[in-house]
PDB file of C-alpha atoms in Angstrom:
ATOM      1  CA  MET F   1       0.000   0.000   0.000  1.00 50.00           C
ATOM      2  CA  THR F   2       1.334   3.453  -0.871  1.00 51.00           C
ATOM      3  CA  GLN F   3       1.368   6.415   1.447  1.00 48.00           C
ATOM      4  CA  GLN F   4      -1.435   8.079  -0.543  1.00 47.00           C
ATOM      5  CA  GLU F   5      -3.656   5.046  -0.188  1.00 46.00           C
ATOM      6  CA  GLU F   6      -2.929   4.894   3.546  1.00 45.00           C
ATOM      7  CA  THR F   7      -4.036   8.536   3.925  1.00 44.00           C
ATOM      8  CA  ALA F   8      -7.284   7.814   2.131  1.00 45.00           C
ATOM      9  CA  THR F   9      -8.054   4.845   4.335  1.00 46.00           C
ATOM     10  CA  GLU F  10      -7.144   6.615   7.571  1.00 47.00           C
ATOM     11  CA  VAL F  11      -9.559   9.523   7.078  1.00 46.00           C
ATOM     12  CA  PRO F  12     -13.009   8.242   6.116  1.00 46.00           C
ATOM     13  CA  GLY F  13     -14.839  10.414   3.631  1.00 44.00           C
ATOM     14  CA  ALA F  14     -11.712  12.344   2.695  1.00 44.00           C
ATOM     15  CA  ALA F  15     -10.623  12.243  -0.926  1.00 45.00           C
ATOM     16  CA  ALA F  16      -7.164  10.901  -1.592  1.00 44.00           C
ATOM     17  CA  SER F  17      -4.926  13.497  -3.095  1.00 44.00           C
ATOM     18  CA  THR F  18      -3.123  12.302  -6.138  1.00 45.00           C
ATOM     19  CA  THR F  19      -0.528  13.832  -8.323  1.00 47.00           C
ATOM     20  CA  GLU F  20      -2.768  13.517 -11.368  1.00 47.00           C
ATOM     21  CA  ASP F  21      -4.233  16.674 -12.862  1.00 50.00           C
ATOM     22  CA  THR F  22      -7.853  16.727 -11.649  1.00 50.00           C
ATOM     23  CA  THR F  23      -8.879  19.970 -13.307  1.00 51.00           C
ATOM     24  CA  THR F  24     -11.569  19.931 -15.912  1.00 51.00           C
ATOM     25  CA  PRO F  25     -10.727  20.946 -19.451  1.00 51.00           C
ATOM     26  CA  ASP F  26     -12.646  24.214 -18.977  1.00 52.00           C
ATOM     27  CA  ALA F  27     -10.782  25.004 -15.771  1.00 48.00           C
ATOM     28  CA  ALA F  28      -7.459  24.097 -17.408  1.00 48.00           C
ATOM     29  CA  LYS F  29      -8.103  26.690 -20.087  1.00 52.00           C
ATOM     30  CA  GLY F  30      -8.636  29.356 -17.441  1.00 51.00           C
ATOM     31  CA  ALA F  31      -6.064  30.319 -14.867  1.00 52.00           C
ATOM     32  CA  GLY F  32      -4.671  26.777 -14.633  1.00 53.00           C
ATOM     33  CA  THR F  33      -5.347  26.460 -10.931  1.00 54.00           C
ATOM     34  CA  THR F  34      -6.005  23.160  -9.220  1.00 56.00           C
ATOM     35  CA  PRO F  35      -8.932  22.600  -6.862  1.00 55.00           C
ATOM     36  CA  GLU F  36      -6.552  22.827  -3.909  1.00 56.00           C
ATOM     37  CA  THR F  37      -5.525  26.386  -4.753  1.00 56.00           C
ATOM     38  CA  GLU F  38      -9.093  27.367  -5.574  1.00 56.00           C
ATOM     39  CA  SER F  39     -10.306  26.301  -2.127  1.00 60.00           C
ATOM     40  CA  GLU F  40      -7.585  28.336  -0.462  1.00 70.00           C
ATOM     41  CA  LYS F  41      -8.745  31.540  -2.133  1.00 69.00           C
ATOM     42  CA  PRO F  42     -11.331  33.517  -0.173  1.00 66.00           C
ATOM     43  CA  LYS F  43     -14.721  33.191  -1.800  1.00 68.00           C
ATOM     44  CA  ARG F  44     -16.536  36.283  -2.863  1.00 72.00           C
ATOM     45  CA  GLY F  45     -20.094  37.104  -1.868  1.00 66.00           C
ATOM     46  CA  ARG F  46     -22.192  35.585   0.885  1.00 63.00           C
ATOM     47  CA  PRO F  47     -21.476  32.126   2.186  1.00 65.00           C
ATOM     48  CA  LYS F  48     -24.053  29.501   1.263  1.00 69.00           C
ATOM     49  CA  GLY F  49     -26.966  29.333   3.663  1.00 66.00           C
ATOM     50  CA  ALA F  50     -26.416  32.883   4.857  1.00 63.00           C
ATOM     51  CA  ALA F  51     -29.035  34.449   2.628  1.00 66.00           C
ATOM     52  CA  PRO F  52     -30.801  37.367   4.300  1.00 69.00           C
ATOM     53  CA  LYS F  53     -34.170  36.516   5.746  1.00 74.00           C
ATOM     54  CA  LYS F  54     -36.979  38.097   3.813  1.00 80.00           C
ATOM     55  CA  THR F  55     -39.644  39.501   6.082  1.00 83.00           C
ATOM     56  CA  ARG F  56     -43.110  39.103   4.682  1.00 84.00           C
ATOM     57  CA  THR F  57     -45.086  42.260   5.263  1.00 85.00           C
ATOM     58  CA  VAL F  58     -48.843  42.466   5.384  1.00 85.00           C
ATOM     59  CA  GLU F  59     -50.579  45.686   4.506  1.00 89.00           C
ATOM     60  CA  LEU F  60     -53.589  46.268   6.724  1.00 93.00           C
ATOM     61  CA  THR F  61     -55.196  49.678   6.894  1.00 94.00           C
ATOM     62  CA  LEU F  62     -57.403  50.410   9.882  1.00 93.00           C
ATOM     63  CA  THR F  63     -59.359  53.647   9.641  1.00 94.00           C
ATOM     64  CA  VAL F  64     -61.178  54.919  12.700  1.00 93.00           C
ATOM     65  CA  THR F  65     -63.431  57.940  12.274  1.00 93.00           C
ATOM     66  CA  GLY F  66     -65.336  59.856  14.884  1.00 89.00           C
ATOM     67  CA  THR F  67     -67.992  62.547  14.890  1.00 85.00           C
ATOM     68  CA  ALA F  68     -68.451  65.504  17.201  1.00 77.00           C
ATOM     69  CA  ASP F  69     -71.374  63.600  18.739  1.00 79.00           C
ATOM     70  CA  GLY F  70     -68.980  60.902  19.929  1.00 83.00           C
ATOM     71  CA  GLU F  71     -69.965  58.233  17.411  1.00 91.00           C
ATOM     72  CA  TRP F  72     -67.029  56.185  16.141  1.00 94.00           C
ATOM     73  CA  GLN F  73     -66.728  53.812  13.215  1.00 96.00           C
ATOM     74  CA  ALA F  74     -63.932  51.531  12.006  1.00 95.00           C
ATOM     75  CA  GLU F  75     -63.008  50.191   8.589  1.00 96.00           C
ATOM     76  CA  LEU F  76     -60.379  47.575   7.772  1.00 95.00           C
ATOM     77  CA  LYS F  77     -58.708  47.110   4.411  1.00 95.00           C
ATOM     78  CA  HIS F  78     -56.251  44.319   3.443  1.00 93.00           C
ATOM     79  CA  GLY F  79     -54.262  45.619   0.483  1.00 89.00           C
ATOM     80  CA  SER F  80     -56.986  46.836  -1.860  1.00 89.00           C
ATOM     81  CA  LYS F  81     -59.721  44.535  -0.511  1.00 93.00           C
ATOM     82  CA  TRP F  82     -62.176  45.760   2.117  1.00 93.00           C
ATOM     83  CA  ILE F  83     -62.493  43.405   5.065  1.00 94.00           C
ATOM     84  CA  ALA F  84     -64.961  45.444   7.143  1.00 95.00           C
ATOM     85  CA  ARG F  85     -66.693  48.780   6.673  1.00 95.00           C
ATOM     86  CA  GLY F  86     -68.849  50.958   8.895  1.00 93.00           C
ATOM     87  CA  LEU F  87     -68.420  49.031  12.137  1.00 95.00           C
ATOM     88  CA  ASP F  88     -69.702  50.953  15.168  1.00 96.00           C
ATOM     89  CA  VAL F  89     -66.986  51.224  17.817  1.00 95.00           C
ATOM     90  CA  PRO F  90     -67.413  52.573  21.378  1.00 95.00           C
ATOM     91  CA  ALA F  91     -65.409  55.714  22.157  1.00 93.00           C
ATOM     92  CA  ALA F  92     -63.904  54.024  25.232  1.00 93.00           C
ATOM     93  CA  ALA F  93     -62.558  51.213  23.028  1.00 94.00           C
ATOM     94  CA  VAL F  94     -60.998  53.744  20.656  1.00 94.00           C
ATOM     95  CA  SER F  95     -59.344  55.507  23.595  1.00 93.00           C
ATOM     96  CA  ARG F  96     -57.997  52.234  25.056  1.00 94.00           C
ATOM     97  CA  ALA F  97     -56.685  51.087  21.671  1.00 93.00           C
ATOM     98  CA  ALA F  98     -54.919  54.396  21.086  1.00 93.00           C
ATOM     99  CA  LYS F  99     -53.249  54.201  24.514  1.00 94.00           C
ATOM    100  CA  GLU F 100     -52.084  50.651  23.745  1.00 94.00           C
ATOM    101  CA  LEU F 101     -50.664  51.640  20.357  1.00 91.00           C
ATOM    102  CA  HIS F 102     -48.691  54.775  21.218  1.00 92.00           C
ATOM    103  CA  ALA F 103     -48.787  57.794  23.521  1.00 90.00           C
ATOM    104  CA  GLU F 104     -48.661  60.190  20.576  1.00 93.00           C
ATOM    105  CA  LEU F 105     -51.894  58.675  19.277  1.00 91.00           C
ATOM    106  CA  SER F 106     -53.791  58.678  22.549  1.00 92.00           C
ATOM    107  CA  GLY F 107     -53.371  62.410  23.270  1.00 92.00           C
ATOM    108  CA  PRO F 108     -55.165  63.798  20.209  1.00 91.00           C
ATOM    109  CA  ILE F 109     -57.808  61.067  20.258  1.00 90.00           C
ATOM    110  CA  ASP F 110     -58.566  61.683  23.937  1.00 91.00           C
ATOM    111  CA  GLU F 111     -58.919  65.409  23.186  1.00 91.00           C
ATOM    112  CA  VAL F 112     -61.538  64.635  20.533  1.00 89.00           C
ATOM    113  CA  ILE F 113     -63.362  62.259  22.876  1.00 91.00           C
ATOM    114  CA  ASP F 114     -63.281  64.823  25.714  1.00 92.00           C
ATOM    115  CA  ALA F 115     -64.707  67.503  23.417  1.00 91.00           C
ATOM    116  CA  ALA F 116     -67.495  65.120  22.366  1.00 89.00           C
ATOM    117  CA  ARG F 117     -68.146  64.277  26.029  1.00 91.00           C
ATOM    118  CA  GLU F 118     -68.468  67.981  26.905  1.00 93.00           C
ATOM    119  CA  GLN F 119     -70.815  68.519  23.974  1.00 91.00           C
ATOM    120  CA  GLN F 120     -72.974  65.580  25.040  1.00 91.00           C
ATOM    121  CA  GLN F 121     -73.006  66.817  28.642  1.00 94.00           C
ATOM    122  CA  ALA F 122     -74.248  70.219  27.457  1.00 94.00           C
ATOM    123  CA  LYS F 123     -76.927  68.497  25.371  1.00 94.00           C
ATOM    124  CA  VAL F 124     -78.048  66.424  28.416  1.00 96.00           C
ATOM    125  CA  GLU F 125     -78.319  69.590  30.538  1.00 97.00           C
ATOM    126  CA  GLN F 126     -80.335  71.300  27.805  1.00 97.00           C
ATOM    127  CA  LEU F 127     -82.694  68.319  27.478  1.00 98.00           C
ATOM    128  CA  GLU F 128     -83.094  68.081  31.275  1.00 98.00           C
ATOM    129  CA  ALA F 129     -84.077  71.759  31.399  1.00 97.00           C
ATOM    130  CA  GLU F 130     -86.535  71.208  28.536  1.00 98.00           C
ATOM    131  CA  LEU F 131     -87.966  68.148  30.340  1.00 97.00           C
ATOM    132  CA  ALA F 132     -88.397  70.173  33.539  1.00 97.00           C
ATOM    133  CA  ARG F 133     -90.301  72.867  31.596  1.00 97.00           C
ATOM    134  CA  ALA F 134     -92.500  70.200  29.932  1.00 97.00           C
ATOM    135  CA  LYS F 135     -93.281  68.613  33.318  1.00 96.00           C
ATOM    136  CA  GLN F 136     -94.188  72.035  34.733  1.00 95.00           C
ATOM    137  CA  ALA F 137     -96.465  72.752  31.754  1.00 95.00           C
ATOM    138  CA  LEU F 138     -98.134  69.356  32.201  1.00 95.00           C
ATOM    139  CA  ALA F 139     -98.646  69.996  35.919  1.00 93.00           C
ATOM    140  CA  GLU F 140    -100.287  73.343  35.162  1.00 93.00           C
ATOM    141  CA  LEU F 141    -102.656  71.676  32.706  1.00 92.00           C
ATOM    142  CA  ASP F 142    -103.678  69.035  35.243  1.00 89.00           C
ATOM    143  CA  SER F 143    -104.633  71.559  37.933  1.00 78.00           C
TER     144      SER F 143
END
């Protein structure tokens, strides 16, 4: 047994190096390098298996609209397809959601909700005064 054959049998799975020219005809026409010298050169580009992970993004558009009366509605769109439209949403839920999302969102939304609350409170006081006048008019008619 030669020394080259001994090396091949000692290391399982390792290819025995021979003195024969193992380059392909196409590679021989090129720079004339052997596979040993090619493997010693640093490879250009990314190593195999190190491809950057592509993050799949999903485009969802949630639109929440409110009126001065304190009525809120939500609409959800996935890309160009409408998922939901005109859903009634409580003002308290809008406020909680805005606080959960970001502080910069909750401030302006809470201001709008507070203004609607004040407007509704004024409307309640006006209706209570009108109800009191109607009760008084009814009492006068009964006597």
